[in-house]
mmCIF file of C-alpha atoms in Angstrom:
data_model
loop_
_atom_site.group_PDB
_atom_site.id
_atom_site.type_symbol
_atom_site.label_atom_id
_atom_site.label_comp_id
_atom_site.label_asym_id
_atom_site.label_seq_id
_atom_site.Cartn_x
_atom_site.Cartn_y
_atom_site.Cartn_z
ATOM 1 C CA ASP Q 9 -1.039 -2.009 -37.528
ATOM 2 C CA VAL Q 10 0.043 0.390 -40.234
ATOM 3 C CA LYS Q 11 3.272 -0.079 -41.537
ATOM 4 C CA VAL Q 12 5.080 2.747 -43.419
ATOM 5 C CA THR Q 13 8.454 1.327 -44.781
ATOM 6 C CA GLN Q 14 11.404 3.394 -46.130
ATOM 7 C CA SER Q 15 13.686 1.356 -48.298
ATOM 8 C CA SER Q 16 16.856 2.676 -46.994
ATOM 9 C CA ARG Q 17 18.150 3.393 -43.384
ATOM 10 C CA TYR Q 18 21.339 5.036 -44.466
ATOM 11 C CA LEU Q 19 22.265 6.218 -47.985
ATOM 12 C CA VAL Q 20 25.549 7.990 -48.723
ATOM 13 C CA LYS Q 21 25.569 9.751 -52.127
ATOM 14 C CA ARG Q 22 27.932 12.085 -54.087
ATOM 15 C CA THR Q 23 27.296 15.685 -55.122
ATOM 16 C CA GLY Q 24 25.366 15.978 -58.468
ATOM 17 C CA GLU Q 25 23.928 12.337 -58.081
ATOM 18 C CA LYS Q 26 20.156 11.578 -58.783
ATOM 19 C CA VAL Q 27 18.852 10.133 -55.543
ATOM 20 C CA PHE Q 28 15.644 8.265 -54.994
ATOM 21 C CA LEU Q 29 14.109 7.760 -51.518
ATOM 22 C CA GLU Q 30 11.227 5.127 -51.643
ATOM 23 C CA CYS Q 31 8.263 4.816 -49.035
ATOM 24 C CA VAL Q 32 5.580 2.180 -48.986
ATOM 25 C CA GLN Q 33 2.501 1.980 -46.813
ATOM 26 C CA ASP Q 34 0.377 -0.975 -46.504
ATOM 27 C CA MET Q 35 -2.801 0.426 -45.386
ATOM 28 C CA ASP Q 36 -4.412 2.094 -48.460
ATOM 29 C CA HIS Q 37 -4.006 5.481 -47.145
ATOM 30 C CA GLU Q 38 -4.835 8.516 -49.073
ATOM 31 C CA ASN Q 39 -2.337 10.981 -47.767
ATOM 32 C CA MET Q 40 1.446 10.517 -47.879
ATOM 33 C CA PHE Q 41 4.109 12.991 -46.948
ATOM 34 C CA TRP Q 42 7.936 13.615 -47.136
ATOM 35 C CA TYR Q 43 9.423 15.698 -44.240
ATOM 36 C CA ARG Q 44 12.996 16.699 -43.650
ATOM 37 C CA GLN Q 45 14.142 16.661 -40.220
ATOM 38 C CA ASP Q 46 17.263 18.792 -39.026
ATOM 39 C CA PRO Q 47 18.401 19.499 -35.401
ATOM 40 C CA GLY Q 48 16.752 22.591 -34.068
ATOM 41 C CA LEU Q 49 14.347 22.873 -36.895
ATOM 42 C CA GLY Q 50 11.843 20.251 -36.345
ATOM 43 C CA LEU Q 51 10.211 18.620 -39.059
ATOM 44 C CA ARG Q 52 9.561 20.675 -42.376
ATOM 45 C CA LEU Q 53 7.403 19.408 -45.277
ATOM 46 C CA ILE Q 54 8.813 18.788 -48.661
ATOM 47 C CA TYR Q 55 5.773 17.295 -50.374
ATOM 48 C CA PHE Q 56 2.453 15.898 -49.892
ATOM 49 C CA SER Q 57 0.129 13.943 -51.860
ATOM 50 C CA TYR Q 58 -3.483 13.206 -51.448
ATOM 51 C CA ASP Q 59 -4.144 10.684 -54.153
ATOM 52 C CA VAL Q 60 -2.380 8.865 -56.736
ATOM 53 C CA LYS Q 61 -0.565 11.341 -59.256
ATOM 54 C CA MET Q 62 -1.895 14.181 -57.112
ATOM 55 C CA LYS Q 63 0.665 16.322 -55.184
ATOM 56 C CA GLU Q 64 1.376 19.615 -53.375
ATOM 57 C CA LYS Q 65 4.418 21.327 -52.558
ATOM 58 C CA GLY Q 66 5.297 21.863 -48.859
ATOM 59 C CA ASP Q 67 7.494 24.440 -47.362
ATOM 60 C CA ILE Q 68 10.811 23.440 -48.812
ATOM 61 C CA PRO Q 69 10.225 21.815 -52.210
ATOM 62 C CA GLU Q 70 13.347 23.434 -53.828
ATOM 63 C CA GLY Q 71 15.684 20.669 -55.232
ATOM 64 C CA TYR Q 72 13.179 17.951 -54.550
ATOM 65 C CA SER Q 73 10.338 16.341 -56.672
ATOM 66 C CA VAL Q 74 8.088 13.326 -55.903
ATOM 67 C CA SER Q 75 6.154 10.480 -57.765
ATOM 68 C CA ARG Q 76 3.058 8.984 -56.803
ATOM 69 C CA GLU Q 77 2.162 6.285 -59.275
ATOM 70 C CA LYS Q 78 0.630 3.934 -57.149
ATOM 71 C CA LYS Q 79 -1.498 4.550 -54.052
ATOM 72 C CA GLU Q 80 0.971 2.521 -51.609
ATOM 73 C CA ARG Q 81 4.263 4.034 -52.975
ATOM 74 C CA PHE Q 82 5.444 7.769 -52.732
ATOM 75 C CA SER Q 83 9.121 8.389 -53.878
ATOM 76 C CA LEU Q 84 11.199 11.357 -53.243
ATOM 77 C CA ILE Q 85 13.653 12.312 -55.893
ATOM 78 C CA LEU Q 86 16.646 14.537 -55.431
ATOM 79 C CA GLU Q 87 17.477 15.605 -59.136
ATOM 80 C CA SER Q 88 21.163 16.751 -58.289
ATOM 81 C CA ALA Q 89 22.103 16.061 -54.728
ATOM 82 C CA SER Q 90 23.658 18.773 -52.958
ATOM 83 C CA THR Q 91 25.507 18.854 -49.615
ATOM 84 C CA ASN Q 92 22.868 20.954 -47.999
ATOM 85 C CA GLN Q 93 20.437 18.271 -48.659
ATOM 86 C CA THR Q 94 22.274 16.027 -46.195
ATOM 87 C CA SER Q 95 19.458 15.244 -43.682
ATOM 88 C CA MET Q 96 17.094 12.759 -42.147
ATOM 89 C CA TYR Q 97 14.016 12.039 -44.273
ATOM 90 C CA LEU Q 98 10.805 10.800 -42.971
ATOM 91 C CA CYS Q 99 7.753 9.542 -44.703
ATOM 92 C CA ALA Q 100 4.360 9.357 -43.132
ATOM 93 C CA SER Q 101 0.815 8.652 -44.274
ATOM 94 C CA SER Q 102 -2.777 9.335 -42.993
ATOM 95 C CA GLN Q 103 -6.324 8.448 -43.977
ATOM 96 C CA GLY Q 104 -9.127 11.107 -44.715
ATOM 97 C CA GLN Q 105 -9.311 14.609 -46.368
ATOM 98 C CA GLY Q 106 -7.316 17.039 -44.369
ATOM 99 C CA ALA Q 107 -5.830 14.284 -41.972
ATOM 100 C CA PRO Q 108 -2.444 15.210 -40.653
ATOM 101 C CA PRO Q 109 0.454 12.496 -40.749
ATOM 102 C CA LEU Q 110 -0.239 9.738 -38.236
ATOM 103 C CA HIS Q 111 2.143 6.824 -39.349
ATOM 104 C CA PHE Q 112 5.697 7.528 -39.917
ATOM 105 C CA GLY Q 113 8.557 5.309 -41.317
ATOM 106 C CA ASN Q 114 11.797 5.006 -39.470
ATOM 107 C CA GLY Q 115 13.514 7.371 -41.564
ATOM 108 C CA THR Q 116 16.394 7.631 -44.016
ATOM 109 C CA ARG Q 117 19.623 9.380 -43.128
ATOM 110 C CA LEU Q 118 21.007 10.879 -46.218
ATOM 111 C CA THR Q 119 24.737 11.937 -46.454
ATOM 112 C CA VAL Q 120 25.623 13.961 -49.695
ATOM 113 C CA THR Q 121 29.397 14.273 -49.940
ATOM 114 C CA ALA Y 9 1.364 32.529 -40.208
ATOM 115 C CA GLN Y 10 1.102 29.896 -37.817
ATOM 116 C CA SER Y 11 3.924 28.793 -35.380
ATOM 117 C CA VAL Y 12 4.845 26.634 -32.640
ATOM 118 C CA ALA Y 13 7.435 27.225 -29.885
ATOM 119 C CA GLN Y 14 9.055 24.405 -27.709
ATOM 120 C CA PRO Y 15 10.947 26.781 -25.182
ATOM 121 C CA GLU Y 16 13.132 23.968 -23.898
ATOM 122 C CA ASP Y 17 15.615 22.202 -25.977
ATOM 123 C CA GLN Y 18 16.411 19.811 -23.208
ATOM 124 C CA VAL Y 19 14.493 18.685 -20.147
ATOM 125 C CA ASN Y 20 15.949 16.310 -17.459
ATOM 126 C CA VAL Y 21 13.692 14.597 -14.933
ATOM 127 C CA ALA Y 22 14.278 11.896 -12.298
ATOM 128 C CA GLU Y 23 12.500 8.659 -12.819
ATOM 129 C CA GLY Y 24 9.295 8.606 -10.822
ATOM 130 C CA ASN Y 25 8.837 12.599 -10.902
ATOM 131 C CA PRO Y 26 6.191 14.176 -12.871
ATOM 132 C CA LEU Y 27 7.257 15.507 -16.127
ATOM 133 C CA THR Y 28 6.223 18.496 -18.272
ATOM 134 C CA VAL Y 29 7.277 19.217 -21.824
ATOM 135 C CA LYS Y 30 6.088 22.884 -22.813
ATOM 136 C CA CYS Y 31 4.511 24.025 -26.084
ATOM 137 C CA THR Y 32 2.848 27.234 -26.968
ATOM 138 C CA TYR Y 33 1.294 27.987 -30.385
ATOM 139 C CA SER Y 34 0.027 30.725 -32.652
ATOM 140 C CA VAL Y 35 -2.702 30.336 -35.074
ATOM 141 C CA SER Y 36 -5.571 31.809 -36.701
ATOM 142 C CA GLY Y 37 -8.793 30.725 -35.273
ATOM 143 C CA ASN Y 38 -9.146 27.522 -33.123
ATOM 144 C CA PRO Y 39 -6.212 25.162 -33.107
ATOM 145 C CA TYR Y 40 -5.750 21.414 -33.924
ATOM 146 C CA LEU Y 41 -2.867 20.252 -31.699
ATOM 147 C CA PHE Y 42 -0.634 17.265 -31.736
ATOM 148 C CA TRP Y 43 2.214 15.687 -29.864
ATOM 149 C CA TYR Y 44 4.513 13.172 -31.384
ATOM 150 C CA VAL Y 45 7.504 11.285 -29.816
ATOM 151 C CA GLN Y 46 10.558 9.916 -31.558
ATOM 152 C CA TYR Y 47 12.433 7.279 -29.940
ATOM 153 C CA PRO Y 48 16.256 6.829 -30.671
ATOM 154 C CA ASN Y 49 16.690 5.816 -34.325
ATOM 155 C CA ARG Y 50 13.125 5.511 -35.141
ATOM 156 C CA GLY Y 51 10.394 7.542 -36.945
ATOM 157 C CA LEU Y 52 7.732 9.540 -35.078
ATOM 158 C CA GLN Y 53 4.821 8.235 -33.038
ATOM 159 C CA PHE Y 54 1.626 9.902 -32.691
ATOM 160 C CA LEU Y 55 0.787 10.622 -28.820
ATOM 161 C CA LEU Y 56 -2.131 12.546 -28.766
ATOM 162 C CA LYS Y 57 -4.310 15.367 -30.244
ATOM 163 C CA TYR Y 58 -6.740 18.026 -29.275
ATOM 164 C CA ILE Y 59 -9.513 19.097 -31.561
ATOM 165 C CA THR Y 60 -12.319 20.424 -29.137
ATOM 166 C CA GLY Y 61 -13.856 19.609 -26.032
ATOM 167 C CA ASP Y 62 -12.199 18.536 -22.633
ATOM 168 C CA ASN Y 63 -9.170 20.700 -22.212
ATOM 169 C CA LEU Y 64 -7.307 17.540 -20.731
ATOM 170 C CA VAL Y 65 -6.456 14.933 -23.500
ATOM 171 C CA LYS Y 66 -5.278 11.466 -22.668
ATOM 172 C CA GLY Y 67 -2.847 9.738 -25.119
ATOM 173 C CA SER Y 68 -0.646 6.758 -25.201
ATOM 174 C CA TYR Y 69 1.757 5.760 -22.721
ATOM 175 C CA GLY Y 70 0.302 7.411 -19.937
ATOM 176 C CA PHE Y 71 0.896 10.878 -21.324
ATOM 177 C CA GLU Y 72 -1.617 13.750 -21.144
ATOM 178 C CA ALA Y 73 -1.821 17.095 -22.511
ATOM 179 C CA GLU Y 74 -3.589 20.319 -21.204
ATOM 180 C CA PHE Y 75 -4.876 22.885 -23.700
ATOM 181 C CA ASN Y 76 -5.131 26.352 -22.402
ATOM 182 C CA LYS Y 77 -6.688 28.746 -24.747
ATOM 183 C CA SER Y 78 -5.712 32.000 -22.821
ATOM 184 C CA GLN Y 79 -2.134 31.063 -22.536
ATOM 185 C CA THR Y 80 -2.099 29.593 -26.244
ATOM 186 C CA SER Y 81 -0.306 26.304 -24.554
ATOM 187 C CA PHE Y 82 -0.523 22.719 -24.982
ATOM 188 C CA HIS Y 83 1.910 21.187 -22.422
ATOM 189 C CA LEU Y 84 2.589 17.502 -22.216
ATOM 190 C CA LYS Y 85 2.529 16.066 -19.013
ATOM 191 C CA LYS Y 86 2.881 12.600 -17.487
ATOM 192 C CA PRO Y 87 2.458 11.920 -13.505
ATOM 193 C CA SER Y 88 5.400 9.701 -13.024
ATOM 194 C CA ALA Y 89 8.218 9.397 -15.644
ATOM 195 C CA LEU Y 90 10.044 6.390 -16.804
ATOM 196 C CA VAL Y 91 13.363 5.936 -18.176
ATOM 197 C CA SER Y 92 11.978 4.506 -21.362
ATOM 198 C CA ASP Y 93 10.152 7.875 -21.870
ATOM 199 C CA SER Y 94 13.619 9.471 -22.815
ATOM 200 C CA ALA Y 95 13.074 10.537 -26.289
ATOM 201 C CA LEU Y 96 12.597 13.706 -28.713
ATOM 202 C CA TYR Y 97 9.112 15.310 -28.471
ATOM 203 C CA PHE Y 98 7.523 17.239 -31.042
ATOM 204 C CA CYS Y 99 4.367 19.611 -30.705
ATOM 205 C CA ALA Y 100 2.440 20.467 -33.667
ATOM 206 C CA VAL Y 101 -0.433 22.881 -34.750
ATOM 207 C CA ARG Y 102 -2.871 23.389 -37.372
ATOM 208 C CA ALA Y 103 -5.747 25.844 -37.831
ATOM 209 C CA PHE Y 104 -8.902 23.836 -37.275
ATOM 210 C CA SER Y 105 -10.457 25.535 -40.104
ATOM 211 C CA SER Y 106 -7.853 24.661 -42.512
ATOM 212 C CA GLY Y 107 -9.008 21.545 -44.684
ATOM 213 C CA SER Y 108 -5.413 20.796 -45.874
ATOM 214 C CA ALA Y 109 -3.352 18.088 -44.272
ATOM 215 C CA ARG Y 110 -0.126 19.974 -45.234
ATOM 216 C CA GLN Y 111 -0.764 22.873 -43.225
ATOM 217 C CA LEU Y 112 0.676 21.372 -40.115
ATOM 218 C CA THR Y 113 3.636 23.165 -38.374
ATOM 219 C CA PHE Y 114 5.991 21.414 -36.081
ATOM 220 C CA GLY Y 115 8.029 22.749 -33.221
ATOM 221 C CA SER Y 116 11.708 22.392 -33.120
ATOM 222 C CA GLY Y 117 11.589 19.404 -30.536
ATOM 223 C CA THR Y 118 12.271 18.948 -26.879
ATOM 224 C CA GLN Y 119 14.658 16.142 -25.928
ATOM 225 C CA LEU Y 120 13.432 14.427 -22.766
ATOM 226 C CA THR Y 121 16.010 12.558 -20.631
ATOM 227 C CA VAL Y 122 14.601 10.676 -17.515
ATOM 228 C CA LEU Y 123 17.377 9.874 -15.192
ATOM 229 C CA PRO Y 124 17.289 6.326 -13.115
#
């Protein structure tokens, strides 16, 4: 079974802090995704990576950056956290060109105070 | 621009009864359609997908979905609901011709509650 592991289940940070959300997958998947989930809005793509060091902006990249130095790890970075970034963050992976996300982590609920 | 509508925020159904979670979509060209489920305090799980072929698609946990091109719908169904089916369900769409994995649009989700 593919496992996508997000390092933190709950995180509380202060406004202005730099925040790192880590995601690791164990199946050598090419594609990795970071989504944000908010009630009534569904999932919105923040960033997508299709290979090491390769990334594409999603629908809501503002205020976020990503890093993919190794194939199995995809990090989401909030350069200066703000209260409107309080949300559930979901990492996902898939294999193959154009393949949509198939395997998700359990999510990180981030609260910015 | 592509879009997905899940017209019901909440669906309640009695255990043992059939369930339907509705989804309609808008996309240029042929669609690539998905259903995902999110159990409490968990990430999403893939349930099923439609690419081409038979309009009735079978997926995990006894779920199936019916693709209707004329109505641009992809409703999720199950003949007999279980209490354990209670979860948040998301429909998603992408244009079949799109080669990019990032071009997937999710609906806002439908909370299904199965009452014992």
